[in-house]
Short mmCIF file of C-alpha atoms and ligand atoms in Angstrom, two decimals:
data_model
loop_
_atom_site.label_atom_id
_atom_site.label_comp_id
_atom_site.label_asym_id
_atom_site.label_seq_id
_atom_site.Cartn_x
_atom_site.Cartn_y
_atom_site.Cartn_z
CA MET F 25 0.00 0.00 0.00
CA VAL F 26 1.33 3.42 -0.94
CA LYS F 27 0.54 6.30 1.37
CA THR F 28 -0.57 9.40 -0.50
CA PRO F 29 0.63 12.75 0.83
CA LYS F 30 -2.07 14.37 2.90
CA ILE F 31 -3.61 17.49 1.42
CA SER F 32 -5.37 19.82 3.81
CA LYS F 33 -8.37 21.82 2.61
CA LEU F 34 -8.51 23.95 5.73
CA GLU F 35 -7.69 27.19 3.95
CA SER F 36 -10.95 26.96 2.00
CA VAL F 37 -12.91 27.60 5.22
CA ILE F 38 -10.43 29.74 7.14
CA GLU F 39 -12.74 32.79 7.06
CA GLN F 40 -15.43 30.86 8.93
CA ILE F 41 -13.22 29.72 11.79
CA GLN F 42 -13.71 31.45 15.13
CA THR F 43 -10.43 31.08 16.94
CA PRO F 44 -9.12 29.29 18.84
CA SER F 45 -10.46 26.12 17.28
CA TYR F 46 -9.32 22.60 16.59
CA VAL F 47 -10.49 21.56 13.15
CA CYS F 48 -10.50 17.90 12.25
CA GLU F 49 -10.53 17.09 8.54
CA GLU F 50 -12.76 14.11 7.96
CA ALA F 51 -11.01 13.15 4.71
CA LEU F 52 -7.57 13.11 6.34
CA LEU F 53 -8.81 11.07 9.28
CA GLU F 54 -10.29 8.57 6.87
CA GLU F 55 -6.96 8.23 5.05
CA ASN F 56 -5.45 7.09 8.36
CA LEU F 57 -8.27 4.66 8.93
CA LYS F 58 -7.77 3.13 5.49
CA ILE F 59 -4.12 2.49 6.28
CA LEU F 60 -5.01 0.91 9.62
CA SER F 61 -7.70 -1.14 7.96
CA TYR F 62 -5.18 -2.43 5.42
CA VAL F 63 -2.85 -3.49 8.27
CA GLN F 64 -5.72 -5.35 9.91
CA GLN F 65 -6.69 -7.12 6.71
CA GLU F 66 -3.21 -8.15 5.72
CA SER F 67 -1.85 -9.07 9.17
CA GLY F 68 -4.93 -10.42 10.90
CA ALA F 69 -4.35 -8.10 13.88
CA LYS F 70 -7.20 -6.17 15.46
CA ILE F 71 -6.71 -2.44 15.95
CA LEU F 72 -8.30 -0.38 18.71
CA LEU F 73 -8.42 3.38 19.13
CA ALA F 74 -6.64 4.49 22.32
CA LEU F 75 -8.96 7.18 23.66
CA LYS F 76 -6.17 8.58 25.80
CA GLY F 77 -4.74 10.26 22.71
CA PHE F 78 -7.80 10.99 20.61
CA ALA F 79 -11.40 11.01 21.79
CA LEU F 80 -13.26 13.30 19.39
CA GLN F 81 -16.67 11.65 19.69
CA ASN F 82 -18.18 13.16 16.59
CA THR F 83 -15.71 11.22 14.48
CA PHE F 84 -16.46 7.84 16.06
CA TYR F 85 -19.16 7.05 13.50
CA LEU F 86 -16.33 6.97 10.95
CA ILE F 87 -13.65 5.30 13.06
CA LYS F 88 -15.93 2.45 14.07
CA ARG F 89 -16.40 1.49 10.44
CA TYR F 90 -12.71 0.58 10.34
CA LEU F 91 -11.48 -0.35 13.82
CA TYR F 92 -12.55 -3.05 16.27
CA GLY F 93 -13.13 -0.86 19.27
CA CYS F 94 -11.46 1.36 21.83
CA THR F 95 -8.87 1.04 24.50
CA ALA F 96 -9.66 2.90 27.72
CA SER F 97 -7.46 3.98 30.62
CA GLY F 98 -10.16 3.71 33.24
CA LEU F 99 -13.84 4.18 33.95
CA HIS F 100 -14.49 7.42 32.12
CA GLU F 101 -12.82 6.44 28.89
CA ALA F 102 -14.49 3.03 29.07
CA LYS F 103 -17.87 4.73 29.47
CA LEU F 104 -17.28 6.92 26.45
CA ALA F 105 -16.09 3.90 24.48
CA ARG F 106 -19.29 2.04 25.35
CA GLU F 107 -21.65 4.99 24.86
CA ALA F 108 -20.25 6.61 21.77
CA PHE F 109 -18.32 3.85 19.97
CA ASP F 110 -19.96 0.67 21.22
CA LYS F 111 -17.67 -1.96 19.80
CA GLU F 112 -15.01 -3.80 21.82
CA VAL F 113 -14.00 -1.98 25.01
CA HIS F 114 -10.59 -2.84 26.47
CA THR F 115 -9.81 -1.26 29.79
CA TYR F 116 -6.43 -1.00 31.44
CA SER F 117 -5.56 1.13 34.42
CA PRO F 118 -2.42 1.31 36.56
CA ALA F 119 -4.81 0.54 39.44
CA PHE F 120 -8.55 -0.06 39.54
CA LYS F 121 -10.70 1.26 42.42
CA ASP F 122 -13.25 -0.75 44.38
CA SER F 123 -15.82 1.95 43.73
CA GLU F 124 -15.41 1.73 39.96
CA ILE F 125 -14.62 -1.87 39.14
CA ASP F 126 -18.23 -3.11 38.95
CA GLU F 127 -19.17 -0.58 36.31
CA ILE F 128 -15.94 -1.22 34.42
CA ILE F 129 -16.70 -4.94 34.33
CA LYS F 130 -20.19 -4.28 33.05
CA ILE F 131 -19.03 -2.24 30.06
CA SER F 132 -15.67 -3.83 29.18
CA ASP F 133 -14.85 -6.80 26.97
CA HIS F 134 -11.25 -6.97 28.12
CA ILE F 135 -9.68 -5.84 31.37
CA VAL F 136 -5.92 -5.63 31.70
CA PHE F 137 -4.45 -5.57 35.20
CA ASN F 138 -1.21 -3.87 36.02
CA SER F 139 -0.13 -6.21 38.83
CA PHE F 140 -0.83 -9.68 40.13
CA ALA F 141 -2.11 -8.10 43.34
CA GLN F 142 -4.86 -6.29 41.41
CA TRP F 143 -5.66 -9.43 39.47
CA GLN F 144 -6.01 -11.40 42.71
CA LYS F 145 -8.06 -8.66 44.32
CA PHE F 146 -10.65 -8.51 41.56
CA LYS F 147 -10.43 -12.01 40.13
CA SER F 148 -13.62 -13.35 41.72
CA LYS F 149 -15.62 -10.36 40.42
CA VAL F 150 -14.34 -10.33 36.87
CA PHE F 151 -14.00 -14.03 36.27
CA GLY F 152 -16.40 -15.31 33.65
CA HIS F 153 -17.60 -11.83 32.69
CA VAL F 154 -14.62 -10.30 30.97
CA SER F 155 -11.51 -11.58 29.21
CA CYS F 156 -8.64 -10.66 31.53
CA GLY F 157 -5.00 -9.99 30.88
CA ILE F 158 -1.93 -8.76 32.67
CA ARG F 159 0.34 -5.97 31.56
CA VAL F 160 4.00 -6.88 31.50
CA ASN F 161 7.04 -4.69 31.31
CA PRO F 162 9.34 -5.99 28.57
CA GLU F 163 12.14 -3.82 30.00
CA THR F 164 13.06 -2.89 26.46
CA SER F 165 12.14 0.47 25.12
CA LEU F 166 13.56 3.00 22.74
CA ALA F 167 11.14 5.72 23.78
CA PRO F 168 12.57 9.13 22.90
CA VAL F 169 12.10 10.80 26.32
CA ALA F 170 11.84 9.49 29.89
CA LEU F 171 8.44 11.15 30.34
CA TYR F 172 7.08 8.76 27.72
CA ASP F 173 9.12 5.67 28.56
CA PRO F 174 7.04 2.98 30.28
CA CYS F 175 10.18 0.87 30.74
CA ALA F 176 12.26 3.53 32.46
CA LYS F 177 13.92 2.63 35.77
CA TYR F 178 11.40 2.13 38.60
CA SER F 179 8.49 2.20 36.14
CA ARG F 180 5.16 1.33 37.75
CA LEU F 181 3.67 0.23 34.43
CA GLY F 182 3.48 -3.52 33.99
CA VAL F 183 4.95 -6.56 35.73
CA THR F 184 8.64 -7.19 35.22
CA LYS F 185 10.06 -10.63 34.65
CA LYS F 186 11.37 -10.56 38.22
CA ALA F 187 7.93 -9.79 39.68
CA PHE F 188 6.04 -12.21 37.45
CA LYS F 189 4.02 -14.89 39.27
CA GLU F 190 3.50 -17.85 37.03
CA GLU F 191 1.47 -19.60 39.72
CA LEU F 192 -1.21 -16.88 39.43
CA LEU F 193 -1.70 -17.13 35.66
CA GLU F 194 -4.75 -19.36 35.97
CA GLY F 195 -7.75 -17.53 34.48
CA LEU F 196 -5.77 -14.97 32.51
CA ASP F 197 -6.36 -14.93 28.74
CA GLY F 198 -3.87 -12.36 27.61
CA LEU F 199 -0.61 -10.52 27.94
CA HIS F 200 -0.30 -6.83 27.26
CA PHE F 201 2.74 -4.65 26.76
CA HIS F 202 3.05 -0.99 25.82
CA ALA F 203 6.55 0.33 25.35
CA LEU F 204 6.57 2.43 22.19
CA CYS F 205 6.10 6.13 21.57
CA GLU F 206 5.84 7.53 18.04
CA GLN F 207 7.99 4.71 16.75
CA ASN F 208 8.58 2.70 13.63
CA VAL F 209 8.45 -1.07 13.31
CA ASP F 210 12.16 -1.60 14.02
CA ALA F 211 11.46 -0.43 17.59
CA LEU F 212 8.54 -2.84 17.82
CA GLU F 213 10.84 -5.68 16.72
CA LYS F 214 13.26 -4.87 19.56
CA VAL F 215 10.49 -4.63 22.14
CA LEU F 216 8.92 -7.84 20.88
CA GLU F 217 12.25 -9.58 21.27
CA GLY F 218 12.50 -8.39 24.89
CA PHE F 219 8.89 -9.38 25.50
CA GLU F 220 9.32 -12.88 24.07
CA ASN F 221 12.60 -13.44 25.85
CA ALA F 222 11.03 -12.62 29.19
CA PHE F 223 7.46 -13.88 28.76
CA GLY F 224 7.42 -16.04 25.61
CA LYS F 225 6.95 -19.26 27.52
CA TYR F 226 3.52 -18.13 28.78
CA ILE F 227 2.12 -17.12 25.40
CA SER F 228 0.94 -20.60 24.44
CA ARG F 229 -1.41 -20.48 27.45
CA MET F 230 -3.00 -17.22 26.23
CA LYS F 231 -5.78 -16.33 23.82
CA TRP F 232 -4.46 -12.92 22.91
CA VAL F 233 -1.48 -10.61 23.11
CA ASN F 234 -1.88 -6.85 23.03
CA PHE F 235 1.08 -4.96 21.54
CA GLY F 236 -0.06 -1.64 23.07
CA GLY F 237 0.24 1.69 21.28
CA GLY F 238 3.00 3.97 20.05
CA HIS F 239 3.07 2.42 16.57
CA HIS F 240 3.31 5.39 14.24
CA ILE F 241 1.64 3.42 11.47
CA THR F 242 0.10 6.30 9.55
CA ARG F 243 3.27 8.36 9.39
CA GLU F 244 4.64 8.67 5.88
CA ASP F 245 7.87 6.75 6.55
CA TYR F 246 6.37 3.98 8.70
CA ASP F 247 7.09 0.58 7.19
CA ILE F 248 3.65 -0.99 7.15
CA GLU F 249 4.63 -4.01 5.07
CA ARG F 250 7.26 -4.88 7.65
CA LEU F 251 4.73 -4.46 10.46
CA ILE F 252 2.42 -6.87 8.66
CA ARG F 253 5.27 -9.39 8.39
CA VAL F 254 6.15 -9.00 12.08
CA ILE F 255 2.56 -9.64 13.14
CA LYS F 256 2.07 -12.56 10.78
CA ASN F 257 5.29 -14.19 11.95
CA PHE F 258 4.32 -13.70 15.56
CA LYS F 259 0.94 -15.28 14.96
CA LYS F 260 2.62 -18.15 13.17
CA ARG F 261 4.94 -18.78 16.11
CA TYR F 262 2.05 -18.87 18.56
CA ASN F 263 -0.65 -20.91 16.92
CA ASP F 264 -2.46 -17.99 15.27
CA ILE F 265 -2.99 -16.18 18.56
CA THR F 266 -5.10 -12.99 18.41
CA VAL F 267 -2.99 -9.85 18.27
CA TYR F 268 -4.26 -6.41 19.22
CA LEU F 269 -2.67 -3.05 18.53
CA GLU F 270 -4.02 0.03 20.27
CA PRO F 271 -2.61 3.20 18.75
CA GLY F 272 -3.98 6.62 19.64
CA GLU F 273 -1.65 8.99 17.92
CA ALA F 274 -1.60 7.05 14.63
CA VAL F 275 -5.38 7.46 14.35
CA GLY F 276 -5.34 11.22 14.75
CA TRP F 277 -1.97 11.80 13.05
CA GLN F 278 -2.05 14.82 10.72
CA SER F 279 -5.82 14.79 10.62
CA GLY F 280 -6.38 18.37 11.67
CA ALA F 281 -5.05 21.63 13.02
CA LEU F 282 -5.40 24.19 15.76
CA VAL F 283 -6.24 27.60 14.35
CA ALA F 284 -5.39 30.67 16.41
CA SER F 285 -5.32 34.42 15.89
CA VAL F 286 -2.71 37.06 16.57
CA LEU F 287 -3.99 39.37 19.33
CA ASP F 288 -1.04 41.69 19.79
CA ILE F 289 2.60 42.09 18.86
CA VAL F 290 5.02 43.38 21.48
CA GLU F 291 8.71 44.14 21.29
CA ASN F 292 11.45 43.11 23.71
CA ASP F 293 14.65 42.69 21.73
CA MET F 294 12.54 40.70 19.33
CA GLN F 295 8.98 40.70 18.04
CA ILE F 296 6.64 38.63 20.16
CA ALA F 297 3.18 37.76 18.90
CA ILE F 298 0.57 37.00 21.54
CA LEU F 299 -2.01 34.51 20.30
CA ASP F 300 -5.47 33.52 21.51
CA THR F 301 -4.13 30.09 22.34
CA SER F 302 -1.58 28.69 24.78
CA ALA F 303 1.19 26.14 24.67
CA GLU F 304 0.50 25.25 28.28
CA ALA F 305 -3.27 24.88 27.97
CA HIS F 306 -3.85 23.84 24.35
CA MET F 307 -0.69 22.12 23.08
CA PRO F 308 1.10 20.97 26.25
CA ASP F 309 3.53 18.66 24.48
CA THR F 310 5.31 21.70 23.09
CA LEU F 311 6.49 22.22 26.68
CA ALA F 312 6.47 18.65 28.00
CA MET F 313 8.10 16.69 25.23
CA PRO F 314 9.40 19.27 24.23
CA TYR F 315 8.13 19.42 20.70
CA ARG F 316 8.10 22.07 18.02
CA ALA F 317 4.73 22.59 16.40
CA GLN F 318 4.63 22.98 12.62
CA ILE F 319 2.95 26.14 11.44
CA ARG F 320 1.63 26.49 7.93
CA GLY F 321 3.87 29.01 6.16
CA GLY F 322 6.18 29.25 9.17
CA GLU F 323 9.83 28.23 9.22
CA LYS F 324 12.68 28.20 11.71
CA PRO F 325 13.69 31.66 12.93
CA ASN F 326 15.44 33.83 10.33
CA GLU F 327 14.89 31.44 7.45
CA LYS F 328 12.23 33.78 6.17
CA ALA F 329 12.21 37.56 6.34
CA TYR F 330 10.15 38.15 9.49
CA THR F 331 10.83 36.32 12.73
CA TYR F 332 8.51 36.24 15.75
CA ARG F 333 8.28 34.49 19.04
CA LEU F 334 4.77 33.03 19.28
CA ALA F 335 3.42 33.08 22.80
CA GLY F 336 0.29 32.11 24.69
CA ASN F 337 -2.26 34.43 26.20
CA THR F 338 -1.60 33.35 29.79
CA CYS F 339 0.55 34.74 32.59
CA LEU F 340 2.94 31.80 32.54
CA ALA F 341 6.28 33.26 31.47
CA GLY F 342 7.21 30.03 29.73
CA ASP F 343 4.00 29.81 27.74
CA ILE F 344 5.94 30.01 24.50
CA ILE F 345 5.16 27.99 21.42
CA GLY F 346 8.45 28.80 19.73
CA ASP F 347 10.21 31.16 17.34
CA TYR F 348 9.11 31.13 13.71
CA SER F 349 9.78 33.15 10.58
CA PHE F 350 7.33 34.16 7.87
CA ASP F 351 7.47 35.69 4.37
CA ASN F 352 5.31 38.62 5.43
CA PRO F 353 4.99 40.54 8.68
CA LEU F 354 2.32 39.20 11.02
CA LYS F 355 -0.64 41.49 11.58
CA ILE F 356 -3.11 41.63 14.40
CA GLY F 357 -6.05 39.44 13.44
CA ASP F 358 -3.99 37.06 11.26
CA LYS F 359 -4.89 33.43 11.65
CA LEU F 360 -2.15 30.85 12.16
CA ILE F 361 -2.58 27.17 11.44
CA PHE F 362 -0.79 24.81 13.83
CA GLU F 363 -0.48 21.53 11.99
CA ASP F 364 -1.22 18.10 13.35
CA MET F 365 -2.95 19.12 16.56
CA MET F 366 -5.68 16.51 16.94
CA HIS F 367 -3.99 14.02 19.26
CA TYR F 368 -2.81 14.55 22.85
CA THR F 369 -4.15 18.10 22.79
CA ILE F 370 -7.93 18.20 23.19
CA VAL F 371 -7.74 15.35 25.70
CA LYS F 372 -5.25 17.30 27.81
CA ASN F 373 -6.66 20.81 27.59
CA THR F 374 -7.10 22.93 30.66
CA THR F 375 -8.71 26.25 31.48
CA PHE F 376 -5.53 27.50 33.14
CA ASN F 377 -5.73 31.30 33.55
CA GLY F 378 -9.40 30.99 32.65
CA ILE F 379 -8.31 30.86 29.03
CA LYS F 380 -11.04 29.75 26.65
CA LEU F 381 -10.99 26.15 25.55
CA PRO F 382 -10.71 26.00 21.76
CA ASP F 383 -13.84 25.04 19.89
CA LEU F 384 -13.98 21.63 18.28
CA ALA F 385 -14.87 21.65 14.61
CA LEU F 386 -15.03 19.35 11.64
CA LEU F 387 -14.29 19.99 8.00
CA THR F 388 -16.43 17.38 6.29
CA LYS F 389 -15.53 15.48 3.16
CA ASP F 390 -18.03 17.68 1.33
CA GLY F 391 -16.12 20.78 2.36
CA ASP F 392 -18.58 21.98 5.00
CA TYR F 393 -17.26 23.59 8.16
CA LYS F 394 -19.16 22.47 11.24
CA VAL F 395 -18.61 23.63 14.80
CA LEU F 396 -19.09 20.54 16.95
CA LYS F 397 -18.56 22.09 20.35
CA HIS F 398 -18.23 25.59 21.59
CA PHE F 399 -16.79 26.24 25.03
CA GLY F 400 -17.28 29.38 27.07
CA TYR F 401 -17.12 30.69 30.63
CA GLU F 402 -19.27 27.82 31.89
CA GLU F 403 -16.41 25.32 31.44
CA TYR F 404 -14.12 27.37 33.62
CA ARG F 405 -16.75 28.04 36.27
CA ARG F 406 -17.81 24.42 36.54
CA ARG F 407 -14.29 23.17 37.03
CA ASN F 408 -13.23 25.59 39.74
C1 LIG E 502 -0.81 5.72 25.60
C2 LIG E 502 -1.20 4.33 25.43
C3 LIG E 502 -1.62 3.87 24.17
C4 LIG E 502 -1.66 4.73 22.95
O1 LIG E 502 -0.40 5.20 22.60
P1 LIG E 502 -0.12 6.08 21.29
O2 LIG E 502 1.26 6.56 21.47
O3 LIG E 502 -1.11 7.20 21.29
O4 LIG E 502 -0.30 5.20 20.11
C5 LIG E 502 -2.01 2.56 24.08
N1 LIG E 502 -1.97 1.72 25.15
C6 LIG E 502 -1.57 2.14 26.36
C7 LIG E 502 -1.57 1.20 27.50
C8 LIG E 502 -1.16 3.44 26.54
O5 LIG E 502 -0.76 3.86 27.74
#
């Protein structure tokens, strides 16, 4: 399968966009889903949407045509998966609560426990109702930063080989690992090797293995044919066992933008444009990862004629998106398009400083611009 370069049509509706707003492009999202669907067909794996990274409900009608279900990090995501997606619901949490487990059991198809203690604690409740698995830590990861490395030293995520209790496996149907972050299939191969070395002897007793997320399948340079081979070979080694993948980012990858406006331009040894958005509140990975957002028409500082620091409209001194250069001077009221802002943004947004949450909008395949959700003062008031 050849991936076609994604072509955004956002500029055709730019006049209609009230900023700040996330705008998902239905056609681009569907291109991702077609790639994921091809991987499913060719490899036999089942792919789930990880809601942690992308949970835009109004697109679920489309996603559920292609994927098997959702993966949830706890009760609330599981509820949304059941209510709005209603296919398979797989729920994993670092620790489940007594007060929530009954409802989670009712709405989940799979539950993955993070420790044998949790499995023992809830075993009598879940047994017979849900297919249960245990998350293991393959202690092999090539994650780019410690913040996103589930195998980092002292990680709480998953059972290590040392802590594994073979005598408690009775009743468990699956093994789960998640050790990738925005990675290609070569990283999966390494993790899989670590996983099989440590836990391979238990796989024949299982019905399924979940390879977690972090597979950057829809990225242009991701080697999907090699992924298909890796999955097929794995299935061949283990008697055609069911394999799940649960990407979040790869579903939302390059499927939409955050559009913001220039509110003011101030000068302090350089030009600083203040926008009606915020790195801290609306694109936190720019600070956490850190990560440099792509801006349509914007380049690295001084590559083009006019350089600006783009900054958020909050009182946090470090609320800085980055320095960018443009062909023309920025003007107050100009709209800027931050590329690829659908995943790990909306799900993490805050009303820090009382700043407005960006609207959620959809550019349909027919070219219509639809505001899905508008947020105002009420969101801030209710949460404080
Ligand atoms: C975060 C996470 C995912 C999704 O990861 P992506 O990087 O968005 O693909 C899947 N499974 C688990 C357990 C996770 O923690």
